[in-house]
mmCIF file of C-alpha atoms and ligand atoms in Angstrom:
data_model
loop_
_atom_site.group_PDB
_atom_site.id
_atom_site.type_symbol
_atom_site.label_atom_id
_atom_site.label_comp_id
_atom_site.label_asym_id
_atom_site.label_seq_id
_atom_site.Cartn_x
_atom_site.Cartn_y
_atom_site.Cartn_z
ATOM 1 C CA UNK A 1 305.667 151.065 139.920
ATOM 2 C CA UNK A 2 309.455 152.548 139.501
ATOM 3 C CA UNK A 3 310.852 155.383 140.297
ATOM 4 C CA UNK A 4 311.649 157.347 136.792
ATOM 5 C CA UNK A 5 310.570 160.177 135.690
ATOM 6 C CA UNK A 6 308.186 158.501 133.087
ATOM 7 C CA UNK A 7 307.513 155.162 135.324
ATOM 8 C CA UNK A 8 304.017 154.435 134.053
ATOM 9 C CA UNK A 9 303.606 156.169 130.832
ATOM 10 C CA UNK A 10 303.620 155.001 127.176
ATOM 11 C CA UNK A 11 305.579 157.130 124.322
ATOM 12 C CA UNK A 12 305.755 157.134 120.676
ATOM 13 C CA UNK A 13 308.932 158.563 119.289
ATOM 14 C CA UNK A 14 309.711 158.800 115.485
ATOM 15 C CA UNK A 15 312.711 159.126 113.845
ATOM 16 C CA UNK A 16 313.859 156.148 116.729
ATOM 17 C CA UNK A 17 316.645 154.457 114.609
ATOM 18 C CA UNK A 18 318.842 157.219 114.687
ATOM 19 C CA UNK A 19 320.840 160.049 116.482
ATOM 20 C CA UNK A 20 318.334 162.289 118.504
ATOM 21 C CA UNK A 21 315.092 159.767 118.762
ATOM 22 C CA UNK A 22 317.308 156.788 119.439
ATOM 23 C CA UNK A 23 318.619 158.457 122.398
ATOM 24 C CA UNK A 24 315.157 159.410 123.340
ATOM 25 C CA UNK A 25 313.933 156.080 123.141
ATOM 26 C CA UNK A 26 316.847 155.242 125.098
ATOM 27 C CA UNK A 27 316.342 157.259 128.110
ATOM 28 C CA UNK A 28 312.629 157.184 128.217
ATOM 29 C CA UNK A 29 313.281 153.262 128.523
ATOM 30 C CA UNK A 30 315.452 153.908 131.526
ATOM 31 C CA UNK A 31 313.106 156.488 132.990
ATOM 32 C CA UNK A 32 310.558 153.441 132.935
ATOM 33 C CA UNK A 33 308.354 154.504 129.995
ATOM 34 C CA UNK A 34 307.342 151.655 127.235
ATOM 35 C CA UNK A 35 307.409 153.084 124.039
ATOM 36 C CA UNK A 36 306.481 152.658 120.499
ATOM 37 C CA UNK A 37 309.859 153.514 118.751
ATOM 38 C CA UNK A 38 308.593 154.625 114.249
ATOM 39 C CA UNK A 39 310.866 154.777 111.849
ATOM 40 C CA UNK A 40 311.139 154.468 107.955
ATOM 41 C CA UNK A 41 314.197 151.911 108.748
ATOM 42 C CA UNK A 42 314.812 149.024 110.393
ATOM 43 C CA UNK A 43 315.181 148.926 113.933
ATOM 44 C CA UNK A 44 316.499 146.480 116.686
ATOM 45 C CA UNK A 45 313.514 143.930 117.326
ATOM 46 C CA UNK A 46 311.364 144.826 120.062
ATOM 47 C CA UNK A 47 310.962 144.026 123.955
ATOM 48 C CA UNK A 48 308.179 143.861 126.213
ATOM 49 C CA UNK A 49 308.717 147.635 127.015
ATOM 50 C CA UNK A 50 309.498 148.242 123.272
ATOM 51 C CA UNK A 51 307.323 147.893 120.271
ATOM 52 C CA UNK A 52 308.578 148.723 116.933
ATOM 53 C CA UNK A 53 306.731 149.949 113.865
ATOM 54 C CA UNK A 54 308.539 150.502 110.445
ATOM 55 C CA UNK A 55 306.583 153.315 108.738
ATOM 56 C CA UNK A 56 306.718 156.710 107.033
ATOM 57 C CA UNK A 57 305.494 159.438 108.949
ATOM 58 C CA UNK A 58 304.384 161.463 106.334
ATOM 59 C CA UNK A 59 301.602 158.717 105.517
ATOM 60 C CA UNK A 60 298.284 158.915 107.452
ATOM 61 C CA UNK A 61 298.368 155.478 107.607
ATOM 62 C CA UNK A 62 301.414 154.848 109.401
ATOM 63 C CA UNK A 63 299.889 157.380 112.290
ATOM 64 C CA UNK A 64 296.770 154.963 111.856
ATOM 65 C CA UNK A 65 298.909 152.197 113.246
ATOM 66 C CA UNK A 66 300.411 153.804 116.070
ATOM 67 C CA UNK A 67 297.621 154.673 117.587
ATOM 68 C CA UNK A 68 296.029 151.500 117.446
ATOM 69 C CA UNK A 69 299.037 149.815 118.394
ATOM 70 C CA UNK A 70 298.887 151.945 121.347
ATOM 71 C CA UNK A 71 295.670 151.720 121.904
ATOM 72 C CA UNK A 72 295.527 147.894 121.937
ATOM 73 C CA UNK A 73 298.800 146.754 123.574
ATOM 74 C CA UNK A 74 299.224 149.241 126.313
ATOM 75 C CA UNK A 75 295.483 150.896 126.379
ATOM 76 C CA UNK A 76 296.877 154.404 126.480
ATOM 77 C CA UNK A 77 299.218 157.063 124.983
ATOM 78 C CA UNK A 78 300.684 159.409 127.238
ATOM 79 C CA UNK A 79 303.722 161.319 125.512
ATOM 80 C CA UNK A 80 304.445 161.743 121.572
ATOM 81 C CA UNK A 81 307.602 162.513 120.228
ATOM 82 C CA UNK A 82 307.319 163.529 116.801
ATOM 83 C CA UNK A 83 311.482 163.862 115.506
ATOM 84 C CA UNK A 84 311.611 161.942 112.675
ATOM 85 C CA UNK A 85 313.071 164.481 109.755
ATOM 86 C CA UNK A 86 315.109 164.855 106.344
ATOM 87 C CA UNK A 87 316.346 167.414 104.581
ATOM 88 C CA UNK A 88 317.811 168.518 101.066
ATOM 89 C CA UNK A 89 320.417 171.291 101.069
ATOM 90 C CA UNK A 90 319.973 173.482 97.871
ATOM 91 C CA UNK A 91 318.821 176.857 96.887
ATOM 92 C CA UNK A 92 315.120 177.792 96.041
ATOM 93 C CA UNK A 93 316.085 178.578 92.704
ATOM 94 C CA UNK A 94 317.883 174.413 92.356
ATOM 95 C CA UNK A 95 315.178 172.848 94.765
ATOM 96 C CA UNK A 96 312.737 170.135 93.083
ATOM 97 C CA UNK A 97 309.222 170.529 93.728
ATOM 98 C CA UNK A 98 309.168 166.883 94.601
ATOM 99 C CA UNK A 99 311.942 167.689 97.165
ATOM 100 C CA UNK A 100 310.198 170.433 98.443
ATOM 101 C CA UNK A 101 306.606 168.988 98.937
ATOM 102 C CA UNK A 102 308.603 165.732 100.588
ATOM 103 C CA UNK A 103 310.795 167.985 103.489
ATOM 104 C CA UNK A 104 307.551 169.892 103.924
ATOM 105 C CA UNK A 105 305.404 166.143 104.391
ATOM 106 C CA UNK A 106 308.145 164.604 106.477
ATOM 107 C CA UNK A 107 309.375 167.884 108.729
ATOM 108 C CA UNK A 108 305.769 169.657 109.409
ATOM 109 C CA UNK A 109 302.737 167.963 107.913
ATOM 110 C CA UNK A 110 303.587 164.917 109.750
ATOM 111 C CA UNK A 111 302.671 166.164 112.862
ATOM 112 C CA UNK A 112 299.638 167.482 111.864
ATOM 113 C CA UNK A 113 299.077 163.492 110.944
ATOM 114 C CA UNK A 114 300.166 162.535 114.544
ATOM 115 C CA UNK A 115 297.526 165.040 116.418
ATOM 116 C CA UNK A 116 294.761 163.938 113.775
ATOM 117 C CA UNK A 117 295.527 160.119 114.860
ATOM 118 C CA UNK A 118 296.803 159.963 118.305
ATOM 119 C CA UNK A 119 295.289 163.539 120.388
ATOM 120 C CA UNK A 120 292.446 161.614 121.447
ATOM 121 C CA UNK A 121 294.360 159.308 123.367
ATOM 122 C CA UNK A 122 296.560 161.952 124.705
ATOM 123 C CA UNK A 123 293.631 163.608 126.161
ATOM 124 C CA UNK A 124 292.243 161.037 128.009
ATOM 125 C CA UNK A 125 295.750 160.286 129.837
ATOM 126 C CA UNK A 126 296.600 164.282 130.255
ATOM 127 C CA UNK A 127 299.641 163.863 127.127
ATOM 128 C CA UNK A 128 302.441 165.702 126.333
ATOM 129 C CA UNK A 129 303.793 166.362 123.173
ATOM 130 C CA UNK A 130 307.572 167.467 122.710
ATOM 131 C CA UNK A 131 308.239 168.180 118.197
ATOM 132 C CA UNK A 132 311.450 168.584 117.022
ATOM 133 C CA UNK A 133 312.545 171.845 115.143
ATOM 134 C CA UNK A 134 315.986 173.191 114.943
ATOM 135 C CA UNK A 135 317.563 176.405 114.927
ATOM 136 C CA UNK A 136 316.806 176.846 111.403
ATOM 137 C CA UNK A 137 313.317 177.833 112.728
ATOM 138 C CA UNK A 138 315.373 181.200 113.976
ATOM 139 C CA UNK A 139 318.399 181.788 111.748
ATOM 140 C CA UNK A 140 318.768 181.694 107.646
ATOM 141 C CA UNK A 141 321.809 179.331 106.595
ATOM 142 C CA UNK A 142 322.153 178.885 103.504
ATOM 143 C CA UNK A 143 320.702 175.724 101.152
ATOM 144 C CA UNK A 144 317.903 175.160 103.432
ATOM 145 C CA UNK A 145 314.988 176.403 102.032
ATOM 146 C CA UNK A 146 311.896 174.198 102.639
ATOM 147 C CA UNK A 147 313.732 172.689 106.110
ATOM 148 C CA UNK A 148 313.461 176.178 107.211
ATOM 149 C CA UNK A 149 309.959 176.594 107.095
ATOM 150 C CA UNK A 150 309.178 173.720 108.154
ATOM 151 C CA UNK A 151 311.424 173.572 111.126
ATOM 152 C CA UNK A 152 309.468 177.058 111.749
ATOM 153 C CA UNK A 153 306.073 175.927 110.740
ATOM 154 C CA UNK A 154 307.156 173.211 114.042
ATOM 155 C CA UNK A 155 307.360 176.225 116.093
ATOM 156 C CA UNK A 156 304.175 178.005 115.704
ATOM 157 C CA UNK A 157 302.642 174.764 115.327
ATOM 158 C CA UNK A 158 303.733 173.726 118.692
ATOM 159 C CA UNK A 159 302.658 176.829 119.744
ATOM 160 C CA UNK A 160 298.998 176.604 118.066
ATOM 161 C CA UNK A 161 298.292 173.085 119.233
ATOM 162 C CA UNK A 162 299.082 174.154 123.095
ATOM 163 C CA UNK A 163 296.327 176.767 122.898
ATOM 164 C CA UNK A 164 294.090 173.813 121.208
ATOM 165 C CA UNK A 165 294.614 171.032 123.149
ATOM 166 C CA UNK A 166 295.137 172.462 126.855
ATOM 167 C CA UNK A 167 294.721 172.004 129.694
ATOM 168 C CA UNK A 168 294.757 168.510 128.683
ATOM 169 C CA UNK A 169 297.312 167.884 126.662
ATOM 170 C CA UNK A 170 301.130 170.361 126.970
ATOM 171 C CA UNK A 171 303.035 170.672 123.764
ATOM 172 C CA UNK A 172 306.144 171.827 123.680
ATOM 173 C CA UNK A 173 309.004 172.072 120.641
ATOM 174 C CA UNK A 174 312.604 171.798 121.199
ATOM 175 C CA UNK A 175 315.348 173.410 119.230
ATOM 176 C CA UNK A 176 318.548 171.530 118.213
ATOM 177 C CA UNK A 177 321.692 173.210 117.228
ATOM 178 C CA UNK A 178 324.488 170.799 115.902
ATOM 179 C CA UNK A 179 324.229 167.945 117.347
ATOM 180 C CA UNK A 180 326.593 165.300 116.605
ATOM 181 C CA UNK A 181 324.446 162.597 114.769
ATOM 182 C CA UNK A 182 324.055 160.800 111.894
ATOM 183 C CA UNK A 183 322.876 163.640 110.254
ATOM 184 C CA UNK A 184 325.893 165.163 109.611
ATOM 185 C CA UNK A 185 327.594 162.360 107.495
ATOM 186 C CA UNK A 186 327.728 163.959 104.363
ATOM 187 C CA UNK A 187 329.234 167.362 105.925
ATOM 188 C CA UNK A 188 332.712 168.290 105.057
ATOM 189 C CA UNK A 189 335.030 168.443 107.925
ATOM 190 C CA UNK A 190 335.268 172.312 107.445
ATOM 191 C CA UNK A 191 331.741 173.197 107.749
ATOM 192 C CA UNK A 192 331.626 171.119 110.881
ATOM 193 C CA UNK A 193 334.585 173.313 112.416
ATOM 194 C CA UNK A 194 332.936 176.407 111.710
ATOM 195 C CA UNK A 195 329.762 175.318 113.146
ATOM 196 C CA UNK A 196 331.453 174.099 116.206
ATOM 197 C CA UNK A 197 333.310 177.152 116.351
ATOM 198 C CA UNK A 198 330.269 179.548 116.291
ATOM 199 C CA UNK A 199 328.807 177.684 119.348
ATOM 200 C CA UNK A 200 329.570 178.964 122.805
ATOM 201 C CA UNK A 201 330.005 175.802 123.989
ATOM 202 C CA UNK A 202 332.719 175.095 121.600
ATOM 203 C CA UNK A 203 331.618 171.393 120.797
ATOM 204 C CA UNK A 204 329.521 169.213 118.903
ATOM 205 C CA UNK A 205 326.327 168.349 121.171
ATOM 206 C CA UNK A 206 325.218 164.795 121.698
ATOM 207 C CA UNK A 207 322.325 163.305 121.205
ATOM 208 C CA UNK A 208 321.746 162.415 124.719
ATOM 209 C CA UNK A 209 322.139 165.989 125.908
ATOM 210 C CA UNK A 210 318.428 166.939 123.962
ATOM 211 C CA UNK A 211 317.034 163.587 124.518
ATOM 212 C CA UNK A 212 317.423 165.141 128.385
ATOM 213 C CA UNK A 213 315.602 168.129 127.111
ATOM 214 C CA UNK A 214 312.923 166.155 125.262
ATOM 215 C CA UNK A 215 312.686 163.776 128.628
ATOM 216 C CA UNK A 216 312.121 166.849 130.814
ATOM 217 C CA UNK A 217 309.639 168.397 128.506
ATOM 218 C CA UNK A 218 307.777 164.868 128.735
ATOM 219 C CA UNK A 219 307.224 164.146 132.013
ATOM 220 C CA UNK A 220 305.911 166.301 135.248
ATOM 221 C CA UNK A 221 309.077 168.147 135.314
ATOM 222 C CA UNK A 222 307.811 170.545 133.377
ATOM 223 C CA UNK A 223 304.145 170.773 134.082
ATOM 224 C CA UNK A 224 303.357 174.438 133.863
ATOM 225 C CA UNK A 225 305.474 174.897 130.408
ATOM 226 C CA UNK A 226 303.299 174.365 127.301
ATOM 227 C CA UNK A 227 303.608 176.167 124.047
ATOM 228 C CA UNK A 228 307.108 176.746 124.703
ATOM 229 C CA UNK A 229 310.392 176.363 122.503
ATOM 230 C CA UNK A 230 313.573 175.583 123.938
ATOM 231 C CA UNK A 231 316.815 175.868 122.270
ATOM 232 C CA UNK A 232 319.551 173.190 122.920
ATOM 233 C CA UNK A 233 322.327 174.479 120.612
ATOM 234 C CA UNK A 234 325.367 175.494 123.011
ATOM 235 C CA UNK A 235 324.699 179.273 122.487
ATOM 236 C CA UNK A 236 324.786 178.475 118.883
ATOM 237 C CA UNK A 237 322.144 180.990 118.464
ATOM 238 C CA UNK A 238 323.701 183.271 121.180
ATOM 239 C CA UNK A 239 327.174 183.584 119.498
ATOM 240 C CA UNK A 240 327.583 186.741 116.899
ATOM 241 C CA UNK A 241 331.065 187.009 115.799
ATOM 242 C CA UNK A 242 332.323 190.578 115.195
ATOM 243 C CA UNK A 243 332.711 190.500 111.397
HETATM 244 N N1 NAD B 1 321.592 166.669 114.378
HETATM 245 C C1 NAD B 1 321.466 167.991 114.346
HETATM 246 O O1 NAD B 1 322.469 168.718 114.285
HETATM 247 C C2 NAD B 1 320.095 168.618 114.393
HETATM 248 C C3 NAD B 1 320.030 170.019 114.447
HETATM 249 C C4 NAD B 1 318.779 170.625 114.487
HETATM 250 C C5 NAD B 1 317.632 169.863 114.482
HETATM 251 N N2 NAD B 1 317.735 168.509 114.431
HETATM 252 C C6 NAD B 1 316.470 167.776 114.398
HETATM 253 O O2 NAD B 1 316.494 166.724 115.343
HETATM 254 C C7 NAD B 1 315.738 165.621 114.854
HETATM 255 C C8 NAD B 1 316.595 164.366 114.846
HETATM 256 O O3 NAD B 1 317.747 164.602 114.058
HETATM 257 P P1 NAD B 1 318.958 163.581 113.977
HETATM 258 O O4 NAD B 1 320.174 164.389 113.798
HETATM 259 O O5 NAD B 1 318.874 162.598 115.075
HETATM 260 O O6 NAD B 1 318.628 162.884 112.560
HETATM 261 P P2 NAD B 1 319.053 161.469 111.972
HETATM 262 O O7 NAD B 1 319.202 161.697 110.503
HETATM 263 O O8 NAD B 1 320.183 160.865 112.728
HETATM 264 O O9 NAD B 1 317.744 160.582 112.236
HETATM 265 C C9 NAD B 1 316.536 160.873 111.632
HETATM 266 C C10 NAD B 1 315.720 159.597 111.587
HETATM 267 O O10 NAD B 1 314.442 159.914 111.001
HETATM 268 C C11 NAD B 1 314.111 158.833 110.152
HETATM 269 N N3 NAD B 1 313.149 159.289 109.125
HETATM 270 C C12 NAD B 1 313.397 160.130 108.090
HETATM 271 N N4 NAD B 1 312.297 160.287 107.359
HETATM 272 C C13 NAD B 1 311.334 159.521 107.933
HETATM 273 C C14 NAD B 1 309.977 159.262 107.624
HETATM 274 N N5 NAD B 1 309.402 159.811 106.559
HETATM 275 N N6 NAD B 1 309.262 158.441 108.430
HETATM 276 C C15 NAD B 1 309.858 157.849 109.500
HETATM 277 N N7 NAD B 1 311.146 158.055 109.843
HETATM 278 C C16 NAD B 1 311.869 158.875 109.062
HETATM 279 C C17 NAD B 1 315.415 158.391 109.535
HETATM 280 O O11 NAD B 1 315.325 157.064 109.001
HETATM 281 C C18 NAD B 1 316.351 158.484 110.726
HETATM 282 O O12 NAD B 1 316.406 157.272 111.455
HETATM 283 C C19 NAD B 1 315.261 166.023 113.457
HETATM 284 O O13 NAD B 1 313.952 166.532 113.556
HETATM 285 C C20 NAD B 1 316.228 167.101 113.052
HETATM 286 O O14 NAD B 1 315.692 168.004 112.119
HETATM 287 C C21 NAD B 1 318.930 167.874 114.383
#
């Protein structure tokens, strides 16, 4: 068996064509996990250490096939990344139901879909769970109604299924500030200044920078933190200007 930190285990992570979960699925690869990368999207075609499922994770279904995927090609599930996310920026007062009920399937119910399918295998093999929120769990900016609560919903989720599931199973949440990714394609180049400019950092992060949080949270690193939420925004959060 290798040396990394995840030698041994097997990992789903959703939202794996993209930004934040492809560099998770990147580095739990080179930490010597195999992993089941989900994503509504096309993906690269698989490896032996990489299996690839197309699927929405807002359909109970989809969670269905991972965990029988995991189940019968690697007889085990030890960590579950659940990052896949969308969101539609407008005001309560502009936002479709349909667009709210979607952001609150995709961002929050989804996981509730991923413990329903896949806990029982994280049991037996003493799982972690890592969820992705964002700081919009912990500050109002404006045109993000339903991502809010979900990305908050995450947080005392995470929180809730820690108390469930222990001492078998840790869950933790992570909390992204910007983070250069594809997400931020349709954002004007002044909104990205000012949110670069209210970090302490002063910079964009990358997407490899939480995939080292997510990796940490993961593996045995980090075995007395469950129920936790850790913010990796630069001091986004932290910074106040004076105005
Ligand atoms: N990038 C940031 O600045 C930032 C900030 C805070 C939080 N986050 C959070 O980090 C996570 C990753 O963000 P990112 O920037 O890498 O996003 P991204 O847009 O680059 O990638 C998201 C991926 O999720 C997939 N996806 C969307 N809906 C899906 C569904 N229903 N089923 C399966 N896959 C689906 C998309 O196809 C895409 O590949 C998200 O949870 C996001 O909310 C990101």
């Amino acid at each position: 068996m290798g040396r990394g930190l995840l030698s041994g285990k097997v990992a789903v992570v959703t939202g794996a064509a993209s930004g934040i979960g492809a560099a998770v699925v990147e580095r739990f690869l080179r930490e010597g996990a195999r992993v089941i990368a989900v994503d509504l999207t096309d993906q690269s075609p698989g490896r032996p250490d990489l299996l690839v499922i197309k699927g929405d994770v807002a359909d109970a279904e989809t969670w269905r096939r991972i965990a029988d995927t995991a189940r019968a090609e690697f007889g085990r599930l030890d960590v579950l990344h659940s990052n896949a996310s969308m969101v539609v920026r407008t005001p309560a007062h502009e936002l479709l139901e349909a667009d709210w009920d979607r952001q609150l399937s995709v961002n929050l119910k989804a996981t509730y879909l991923a413990v329903n399918a896949c806990v029982g295998l994280l049991r037996e093999d003493r799982g972690a769970i890592v969820l992705s929120s964002s700081v919009h769990a912990l500050v109002g900016v404006p045109g993000h109604p339903a991502y809010a609560a979900a990305k908050g919903g995450l947080v005392s989720l995470g929180r809730q299924l820690a108390v469930e599931y222990g001492p078998e199973v840790r869950v933790n949440t992570v909390l992204p500030g910007p983070i250069l990714t594809p997400a931020w394609d349709g954002i004007g180049e002044e909104d990205r200044l000012r949110s670069v400019a209210a970090t302490a950092a002063a910079r964009f992060g990358r997407p490899d920078e939480v995939a080292a949080a997510v990796t940490f949270l993961s593996c045995a690193e980090s075995s007395y933190i469950t129920g936790a939420s850790l913010v990796v925004d630069g001091g986004w959060t932290a910074v106040k200007d004076s105005a």
